[in-house]
Short mmCIF file of C-alpha atoms (C1' of nucleotides) in Angstrom, two decimals:
data_model
loop_
_atom_site.label_atom_id
_atom_site.label_comp_id
_atom_site.label_asym_id
_atom_site.label_seq_id
_atom_site.Cartn_x
_atom_site.Cartn_y
_atom_site.Cartn_z
CA MET A 1289 8.79 109.38 -61.43
CA ASP A 1290 10.42 106.19 -62.16
CA ARG A 1291 13.64 106.17 -63.96
CA ARG A 1292 15.24 102.84 -63.87
CA LYS A 1293 18.11 102.19 -66.09
CA VAL A 1294 20.01 99.66 -64.14
CA LYS A 1295 23.64 100.12 -64.59
CA LEU A 1296 25.23 97.02 -63.24
CA ALA A 1297 27.62 98.56 -60.80
CA TYR A 1298 28.09 98.94 -57.10
CA ILE A 1299 25.55 101.33 -55.66
CA ILE A 1300 27.39 104.11 -53.91
CA SER A 1301 24.57 105.49 -51.87
CA ASN A 1302 24.27 103.58 -48.64
CA ILE A 1303 20.58 104.12 -48.41
CA ASN A 1304 19.83 103.06 -51.93
CA ARG A 1305 22.16 100.12 -51.76
CA ARG A 1306 20.62 98.76 -48.61
CA ALA A 1307 17.14 99.22 -49.93
CA THR A 1308 18.05 97.45 -53.13
CA PHE A 1309 19.71 94.70 -51.19
CA ARG A 1310 16.63 94.05 -49.14
CA LYS A 1311 14.31 94.00 -52.11
CA ARG A 1312 16.46 91.94 -54.39
CA LYS A 1313 17.30 89.44 -51.72
CA HIS A 1314 13.62 88.92 -51.20
CA GLY A 1315 13.02 88.50 -54.89
CA LEU A 1316 15.94 86.16 -55.26
CA LEU A 1317 14.86 83.81 -52.53
CA LYS A 1318 11.41 83.78 -53.99
CA LYS A 1319 12.88 82.74 -57.30
CA VAL A 1320 14.78 79.92 -55.73
CA ARG A 1321 11.68 78.73 -53.98
CA GLU A 1322 9.68 78.78 -57.16
CA LEU A 1323 12.31 76.96 -59.13
CA CYS A 1324 12.40 74.16 -56.60
CA THR A 1325 8.66 73.85 -56.54
CA LEU A 1326 8.09 74.08 -60.26
CA CYS A 1327 10.83 71.72 -61.28
CA GLY A 1328 11.06 69.43 -58.30
CA ILE A 1329 14.74 69.95 -57.77
CA GLU A 1330 16.97 70.90 -54.90
CA ALA A 1331 18.69 74.19 -54.60
CA CYS A 1332 19.95 76.54 -51.98
CA ALA A 1333 21.20 80.07 -51.77
CA ILE A 1334 23.50 81.76 -49.33
CA ILE A 1335 23.57 85.52 -49.22
CA TYR A 1336 25.90 87.43 -46.98
CA GLY A 1337 25.08 90.91 -45.86
CA GLU A 1338 27.49 93.80 -45.89
CA ASN A 1339 28.68 93.29 -42.38
CA ASP A 1340 29.66 89.73 -43.23
CA THR A 1341 28.45 88.56 -39.91
CA ARG A 1342 25.37 86.69 -40.89
CA ALA A 1343 23.99 85.09 -43.98
CA ASP A 1344 20.53 84.58 -45.23
CA VAL A 1345 20.00 81.06 -46.26
CA TRP A 1346 17.31 79.29 -48.17
CA PRO A 1347 15.48 76.97 -47.76
CA SER A 1348 16.72 76.61 -44.20
CA THR A 1349 20.05 76.51 -42.51
CA THR A 1350 19.72 72.83 -41.90
CA ARG A 1351 18.66 72.02 -45.41
CA ALA A 1352 21.30 74.23 -46.88
CA ARG A 1353 23.96 72.54 -44.84
CA SER A 1354 22.77 69.25 -46.04
CA ILE A 1355 23.01 70.32 -49.61
CA LEU A 1356 26.36 71.91 -48.98
CA SER A 1357 27.72 68.85 -47.34
CA ARG A 1358 26.68 66.96 -50.36
CA PHE A 1359 28.41 69.47 -52.51
CA MET A 1360 31.65 69.55 -50.63
CA SER A 1361 33.89 66.59 -50.57
CA LEU A 1362 34.39 64.86 -47.28
CA SER A 1363 37.16 62.61 -46.20
CA LYS A 1364 37.11 61.42 -42.65
CA ALA A 1365 37.36 57.69 -42.43
CA GLU A 1366 34.97 57.47 -39.56
CA ARG A 1367 32.38 59.42 -41.42
CA ARG A 1368 32.88 57.33 -44.46
CA LYS A 1369 32.24 54.25 -42.46
CA LYS A 1370 29.02 55.67 -41.19
CA MET A 1371 28.15 56.78 -44.63
CA VAL A 1372 28.59 53.33 -45.99
CA ASP A 1373 26.43 51.96 -43.26
CA LEU A 1374 23.72 54.46 -43.90
CA GLU A 1375 23.91 54.09 -47.59
CA GLY A 1376 23.71 50.38 -47.45
CA PHE A 1377 20.88 50.50 -45.06
CA LEU A 1378 18.87 52.99 -46.97
CA THR A 1379 19.33 51.28 -50.26
CA GLN A 1380 18.36 48.02 -48.73
CA SER A 1381 15.49 49.60 -46.92
CA ILE A 1382 14.04 51.11 -50.00
CA ALA A 1383 14.52 47.96 -51.96
CA LYS A 1384 12.75 45.95 -49.33
CA ALA A 1385 9.98 48.43 -49.06
CA GLU A 1386 9.52 48.30 -52.75
CA GLU A 1387 9.32 44.58 -52.74
CA THR A 1388 6.87 44.57 -49.90
CA LEU A 1389 4.64 46.93 -51.70
CA LYS A 1390 4.95 44.90 -54.79
CA LYS A 1391 3.43 42.00 -53.02
CA GLN A 1392 0.73 43.99 -51.36
CA ARG A 1393 -0.38 45.93 -54.36
CA ASN A 1394 -0.63 45.32 -58.01
CA GLY A 1395 2.57 47.12 -58.56
CA ASN A 1396 0.54 50.14 -59.24
CA LYS A 1397 1.31 52.42 -56.35
CA LYS A 1398 4.66 50.94 -55.64
CA GLU A 1399 6.69 53.53 -57.43
CA GLU A 1400 4.67 56.33 -56.04
CA MET A 1401 5.32 55.33 -52.48
CA GLY A 1402 8.94 54.66 -53.09
CA ILE A 1403 9.41 58.16 -54.26
CA ILE A 1404 7.24 59.65 -51.61
CA ILE A 1405 9.04 58.06 -48.74
CA SER A 1406 12.46 58.78 -50.10
CA GLN A 1407 11.69 62.35 -50.89
CA TYR A 1408 10.24 62.81 -47.50
CA ILE A 1409 13.29 61.40 -45.85
CA ARG A 1410 15.53 63.46 -48.03
CA THR A 1411 13.68 66.69 -47.42
CA GLY A 1412 13.08 66.16 -43.76
CA GLU A 1413 10.85 69.14 -43.47
CA TYR A 1414 7.65 70.55 -44.77
CA ASN A 1415 5.21 73.30 -44.12
CA LEU A 1416 1.76 72.57 -42.85
CA GLY A 1417 -0.14 75.05 -44.86
CA HIS A 1418 -3.81 75.73 -44.86
CA VAL A 1419 -5.08 72.34 -45.78
CA ASN A 1420 -8.63 71.23 -45.57
CA GLU A 1421 -7.99 67.60 -46.32
CA ASN A 1422 -7.96 65.90 -42.99
CA TYR A 1423 -6.02 63.00 -44.21
CA LEU A 1424 -3.29 65.09 -45.61
CA ASN A 1425 -2.99 66.90 -42.31
CA ASP A 1426 -2.80 63.70 -40.39
CA LEU A 1427 -0.17 62.42 -42.71
CA SER A 1428 1.94 65.49 -42.33
CA GLU A 1429 1.78 65.38 -38.56
CA PHE A 1430 2.65 61.76 -38.58
CA ILE A 1431 5.67 62.38 -40.69
CA GLY A 1432 6.76 65.30 -38.56
CA ASP A 1433 6.68 63.26 -35.38
CA ASN A 1434 8.80 60.58 -36.86
CA ILE A 1435 11.28 63.03 -38.24
CA LYS A 1436 11.71 64.52 -34.80
CA LYS A 1437 12.42 61.13 -33.36
CA ILE A 1438 15.10 60.50 -35.88
CA ASP A 1439 16.57 63.90 -35.31
CA MET A 1440 16.76 63.31 -31.58
CA LYS A 1441 18.33 59.99 -32.20
CA MET A 1442 21.02 61.45 -34.34
CA LYS A 1443 21.80 64.21 -31.90
CA SER A 1444 21.92 61.76 -29.07
CA MET A 1445 24.27 59.63 -31.02
CA GLU A 1446 26.53 62.52 -31.79
CA ASP A 1447 26.55 63.69 -28.20
CA GLN A 1448 27.65 60.32 -27.02
CA ALA A 1449 30.34 60.09 -29.61
CA GLN A 1450 31.56 63.51 -28.60
CA GLU A 1451 31.58 62.94 -24.89
CA GLU A 1452 33.35 59.70 -25.19
CA ALA A 1453 35.91 60.92 -27.61
CA GLY A 1454 39.37 60.15 -26.36
CA ASN A 1455 38.09 57.87 -23.66
CA GLU A 1456 38.06 54.16 -23.59
CA VAL A 1457 35.29 52.15 -25.02
CA GLU A 1458 32.52 51.88 -22.58
CA PRO A 1459 29.37 50.15 -23.64
CA MET A 1460 26.31 51.55 -22.06
CA ASN A 1461 22.66 51.70 -22.91
CA ASP A 1462 21.47 55.18 -22.28
CA GLN A 1463 18.74 56.16 -24.60
CA ASP A 1464 15.88 58.47 -24.09
CA GLU A 1465 12.55 57.16 -25.10
CA MET B 1296 -0.70 83.69 -77.91
CA ASP B 1297 0.71 83.91 -74.50
CA ARG B 1298 -1.10 82.36 -71.73
CA ARG B 1299 0.81 82.60 -68.57
CA LYS B 1300 -0.91 81.88 -65.35
CA VAL B 1301 1.70 80.00 -63.51
CA LYS B 1302 0.36 77.93 -60.72
CA LEU B 1303 3.13 77.33 -58.27
CA ALA B 1304 3.23 73.59 -58.48
CA TYR B 1305 5.31 70.86 -59.97
CA ILE B 1306 5.16 70.95 -63.73
CA ILE B 1307 3.98 67.61 -64.97
CA SER B 1308 5.03 67.91 -68.56
CA ASN B 1309 8.62 66.85 -68.93
CA ILE B 1310 9.18 69.14 -71.84
CA ASN B 1311 7.70 72.17 -70.21
CA ARG B 1312 9.39 71.48 -66.91
CA ARG B 1313 12.81 71.15 -68.41
CA ALA B 1314 12.36 74.25 -70.49
CA THR B 1315 11.24 76.17 -67.46
CA PHE B 1316 14.13 74.82 -65.48
CA ARG B 1317 16.61 76.02 -68.04
CA LYS B 1318 15.13 79.45 -68.33
CA ARG B 1319 14.61 80.05 -64.66
CA LYS B 1320 17.98 78.74 -63.69
CA HIS B 1321 19.52 81.20 -66.07
CA GLY B 1322 17.45 84.02 -64.67
CA LEU B 1323 18.19 83.02 -61.13
CA LEU B 1324 21.93 82.99 -61.57
CA LYS B 1325 21.73 86.33 -63.27
CA LYS B 1326 19.90 87.69 -60.26
CA VAL B 1327 22.54 86.42 -57.92
CA ARG B 1328 25.24 87.97 -60.03
CA GLU B 1329 23.48 91.31 -60.09
CA LEU B 1330 22.86 91.32 -56.39
CA CYS B 1331 26.51 90.73 -55.68
CA THR B 1332 27.60 93.45 -58.04
CA LEU B 1333 25.06 96.04 -57.05
CA CYS B 1334 25.40 95.59 -53.33
CA GLY B 1335 28.97 94.43 -53.04
CA ILE B 1336 28.16 91.34 -51.06
CA GLU B 1337 28.97 87.68 -51.32
CA ALA B 1338 26.47 85.09 -52.30
CA CYS B 1339 26.35 81.74 -53.97
CA ALA B 1340 23.74 79.42 -55.33
CA ILE B 1341 23.70 75.70 -55.81
CA ILE B 1342 21.11 74.19 -58.06
CA TYR B 1343 20.76 70.49 -58.53
CA GLY B 1344 19.20 69.11 -61.64
CA GLU B 1345 16.57 66.44 -61.77
CA ASN B 1346 18.95 63.57 -61.84
CA ASP B 1347 20.51 64.82 -58.61
CA THR B 1348 23.91 63.98 -59.96
CA ARG B 1349 25.25 67.33 -60.96
CA ALA B 1350 24.81 70.81 -59.64
CA ASP B 1351 25.12 74.20 -61.17
CA VAL B 1352 27.08 76.46 -58.94
CA TRP B 1353 27.58 80.18 -58.95
CA PRO B 1354 29.86 82.10 -59.03
CA SER B 1355 32.32 79.25 -59.38
CA THR B 1356 32.95 76.00 -57.66
CA THR B 1357 36.07 77.36 -56.03
CA ARG B 1358 34.45 80.52 -54.88
CA ALA B 1359 31.41 78.67 -53.73
CA ARG B 1360 33.57 76.38 -51.68
CA SER B 1361 35.08 79.34 -49.99
CA ILE B 1362 31.73 80.80 -49.16
CA LEU B 1363 30.43 77.47 -48.05
CA SER B 1364 33.39 76.82 -45.82
CA ARG B 1365 32.83 80.13 -44.23
CA PHE B 1366 29.22 79.31 -43.81
CA MET B 1367 29.92 75.94 -42.32
CA SER B 1368 32.45 77.17 -39.84
CA LEU B 1369 30.43 80.19 -39.02
CA SER B 1370 27.41 78.34 -37.95
CA LYS B 1371 27.94 75.93 -35.16
CA ALA B 1372 30.04 73.80 -32.92
CA GLU B 1373 31.97 70.74 -33.92
CA ARG B 1374 29.49 68.11 -32.95
CA ARG B 1375 26.77 70.03 -34.70
CA LYS B 1376 28.78 69.92 -37.86
CA LYS B 1377 29.22 66.23 -37.58
CA MET B 1378 25.54 65.79 -37.36
CA VAL B 1379 25.10 67.86 -40.43
CA ASP B 1380 27.57 65.75 -42.25
CA LEU B 1381 25.57 62.74 -41.37
CA GLU B 1382 22.52 64.42 -42.66
CA GLY B 1383 24.32 65.17 -45.85
CA PHE B 1384 25.30 61.60 -46.28
CA LEU B 1385 21.79 60.58 -45.66
CA THR B 1386 20.64 62.90 -48.35
CA GLN B 1387 23.19 61.59 -50.73
CA SER B 1388 22.32 58.05 -50.01
CA ILE B 1389 18.66 58.64 -50.50
CA ALA B 1390 19.37 60.35 -53.73
CA LYS B 1391 21.23 57.34 -54.98
CA ALA B 1392 18.54 54.97 -53.94
CA GLU B 1393 16.03 57.20 -55.54
CA GLU B 1394 17.94 57.23 -58.75
CA THR B 1395 17.98 53.48 -58.73
CA LEU B 1396 14.27 53.48 -58.36
CA LYS B 1397 13.92 55.84 -61.22
CA LYS B 1398 15.84 53.56 -63.47
CA GLN B 1399 13.40 50.81 -62.72
CA ARG B 1400 10.58 52.95 -63.78
CA ASN B 1401 9.37 53.74 -67.22
CA GLY B 1402 8.57 57.39 -67.11
CA ASN B 1403 4.90 56.93 -66.53
CA LYS B 1404 2.31 58.97 -64.82
CA LYS B 1405 2.89 57.31 -61.51
CA GLU B 1406 6.19 58.98 -61.04
CA GLU B 1407 4.66 62.34 -61.60
CA MET B 1408 2.00 61.70 -59.05
CA GLY B 1409 4.52 60.57 -56.48
CA ILE B 1410 6.50 63.69 -56.95
CA ILE B 1411 3.45 65.86 -56.73
CA ILE B 1412 2.48 64.37 -53.43
CA SER B 1413 5.96 64.62 -52.02
CA GLN B 1414 6.00 68.18 -53.12
CA TYR B 1415 2.87 68.70 -51.14
CA ILE B 1416 4.51 67.21 -48.13
CA ARG B 1417 7.34 69.63 -48.53
CA THR B 1418 5.46 72.79 -49.40
CA GLY B 1419 1.95 72.23 -48.16
CA GLU B 1420 0.59 72.77 -51.62
CA TYR B 1421 -1.03 70.35 -53.94
CA ASN B 1422 -3.31 70.58 -56.86
CA LEU B 1423 -4.57 67.17 -57.78
CA GLY B 1424 -7.50 65.16 -56.63
CA HIS B 1425 -5.85 61.83 -57.17
CA VAL B 1426 -5.40 61.28 -53.50
CA ASN B 1427 -8.03 59.37 -51.65
CA GLU B 1428 -8.36 57.99 -48.16
CA ASN B 1429 -7.32 54.49 -48.92
CA TYR B 1430 -4.22 55.65 -50.61
CA LEU B 1431 -3.18 57.76 -47.69
CA ASN B 1432 -3.90 55.00 -45.25
CA ASP B 1433 -1.61 52.73 -47.16
CA LEU B 1434 0.98 55.42 -47.30
CA SER B 1435 0.86 55.99 -43.57
CA GLU B 1436 1.33 52.33 -42.89
CA PHE B 1437 4.18 52.19 -45.26
CA ILE B 1438 5.95 55.13 -43.70
CA GLY B 1439 5.42 53.85 -40.21
CA ASP B 1440 6.93 50.56 -41.14
CA ASN B 1441 9.90 52.25 -42.66
CA ILE B 1442 10.42 54.54 -39.72
CA LYS B 1443 10.68 51.59 -37.41
CA LYS B 1444 13.41 50.10 -39.50
CA ILE B 1445 15.30 53.33 -39.46
CA ASP B 1446 14.86 53.59 -35.74
CA MET B 1447 16.37 50.20 -35.23
CA LYS B 1448 19.27 51.08 -37.43
CA MET B 1449 19.89 54.24 -35.51
CA LYS B 1450 20.19 52.34 -32.27
CA SER B 1451 22.58 49.99 -33.92
CA MET B 1452 24.62 52.92 -35.08
CA GLU B 1453 24.72 54.37 -31.61
CA ASP B 1454 26.36 51.27 -30.36
CA GLN B 1455 28.83 51.40 -33.16
CA ALA B 1456 29.54 55.05 -32.47
CA GLN B 1457 30.43 54.19 -28.92
CA GLU B 1458 32.87 51.61 -30.02
CA GLU B 1459 34.50 54.03 -32.38
CA ALA B 1460 34.64 56.82 -29.86
CA GLY B 1461 38.30 56.22 -29.25
CA ASN B 1462 39.53 57.45 -32.59
CA GLU B 1463 37.79 60.70 -33.15
CA VAL B 1464 37.63 64.37 -33.79
CA GLU B 1465 39.32 66.32 -36.45
CA PRO B 1466 37.80 69.62 -37.33
CA MET B 1467 37.19 70.46 -40.92
CA ASN B 1468 39.65 72.96 -42.22
CA ASP B 1469 38.04 76.14 -43.38
CA GLN B 1470 39.46 78.27 -46.05
CA ASP B 1471 38.62 81.90 -46.45
CA GLU B 1472 39.92 83.86 -49.29
"C1'" DA C 618 16.52 70.03 -77.16
"C1'" DT C 619 18.02 75.35 -78.57
"C1'" DA C 620 17.08 79.99 -79.88
"C1'" DC C 621 14.22 83.53 -80.85
"C1'" DC C 622 9.60 86.05 -80.25
"C1'" DT C 623 5.97 88.49 -77.75
"C1'" DA C 624 2.15 89.04 -74.72
"C1'" DT C 625 1.88 89.17 -69.85
"C1'" DT C 626 3.36 88.56 -65.46
"C1'" DT C 627 6.93 89.88 -62.11
"C1'" DA C 628 10.41 92.38 -60.09
"C1'" DT C 629 11.81 96.61 -58.61
"C1'" DA C 630 13.86 101.84 -58.51
"C1'" DA C 631 12.31 105.95 -57.02
"C1'" DT C 632 9.27 108.15 -54.12
"C1'" DC C 633 6.03 108.74 -50.54
"C1'" DA C 634 3.98 107.37 -46.02
"C1'" DT D 545 14.05 102.34 -41.19
"C1'" DT D 546 10.58 99.45 -43.13
"C1'" DG D 547 6.16 99.47 -45.83
"C1'" DA D 548 3.26 100.80 -49.64
"C1'" DT D 549 2.78 102.71 -54.40
"C1'" DT D 550 3.52 103.11 -59.19
"C1'" DA D 551 5.67 103.45 -63.52
"C1'" DT D 552 9.12 100.79 -65.97
"C1'" DA D 553 12.47 97.35 -66.67
"C1'" DA D 554 13.01 92.27 -66.60
"C1'" DA D 555 11.70 87.71 -66.65
"C1'" DT D 556 9.31 84.25 -68.79
"C1'" DA D 557 5.19 80.76 -70.62
"C1'" DG D 558 3.80 79.31 -74.87
"C1'" DG D 559 4.62 79.38 -79.66
"C1'" DT D 560 7.48 78.98 -83.45
"C1'" DA D 561 11.52 77.78 -86.48
#
DNA sequence: ATACCTATTTATAATCA
DNA sequence: TTGATTATAAATAGGTA
């Protein structure tokens, strides 16, 4: 039999509570996923287990951190400087790209591409599902490769900054590609 | 009548999408609340709206910050965090640029199509036949061009990071209540 | 856009495998 | 302990006011 009057209170029974936790966590993450897809927005969820040792995160740890970073205020001057650089660059980049497209096309697909590229950069990840459109597959792979390059670049950059922290400035060209 | 076959894809209609967003956001936060109560665990959710400017946070901004700080500190080493911060800034910057683009647009169908395609890139799902080979070819070229620019900027930033390496490091302070 | 309404779809508590 | 199963409780798409 099913008797399900949900009284909103802590579930005493360990077994029941854990079972409920598993199920509801699953349902919750599904809801988040759907909301993002249906409405084209960004969202993330962090759910800690009972032991407090690990957390389930959606969409991904990396993405969540990104969103969280955006949510939390940051202050380091160095970071701000980099931020400004990135921001300026990206804004300029998109503006230029838009203008370029404007010349190439009849201003028809301009907006589309602007959004596509920026969303793709912002998201930074995607799932290659079961697609039968060859072109779409190719496009996804292409994007993935480039994302990896950027990722490696950023890590490399951070590693260098870390290793050289506290040391004197020492220009050197040591890049891997 | 009720007709409710929900295809898991971006909702084109602004009215329907916004209505769905409101309803589902409400339901989602309720789910989070229930999960925390029933299972005695900690969780938070951050949901950005379409404009990317504001976010709904549960349980509260303060509490969320606590959970997030814990999450941030829990996850990785210092340099890793820095990278994440960069990623966050990147996201933020893109969002701004994107918003600028949106302002230049006049809520036409093109925007919707762009979002649909970017959604595909993210989720692997799509449901329109608008895309043809020529379009994707153009898109690939466009992205490739843009990637190169970013690549160049990254190298430039590496150099700058080296120069700044002298004044560095200051871990983010985590607060756990 | 906001709130309510209702037919249906979903989520899920209890139970069994 | 996970996975199914199934009867019910919840959530919600489309209308409506």
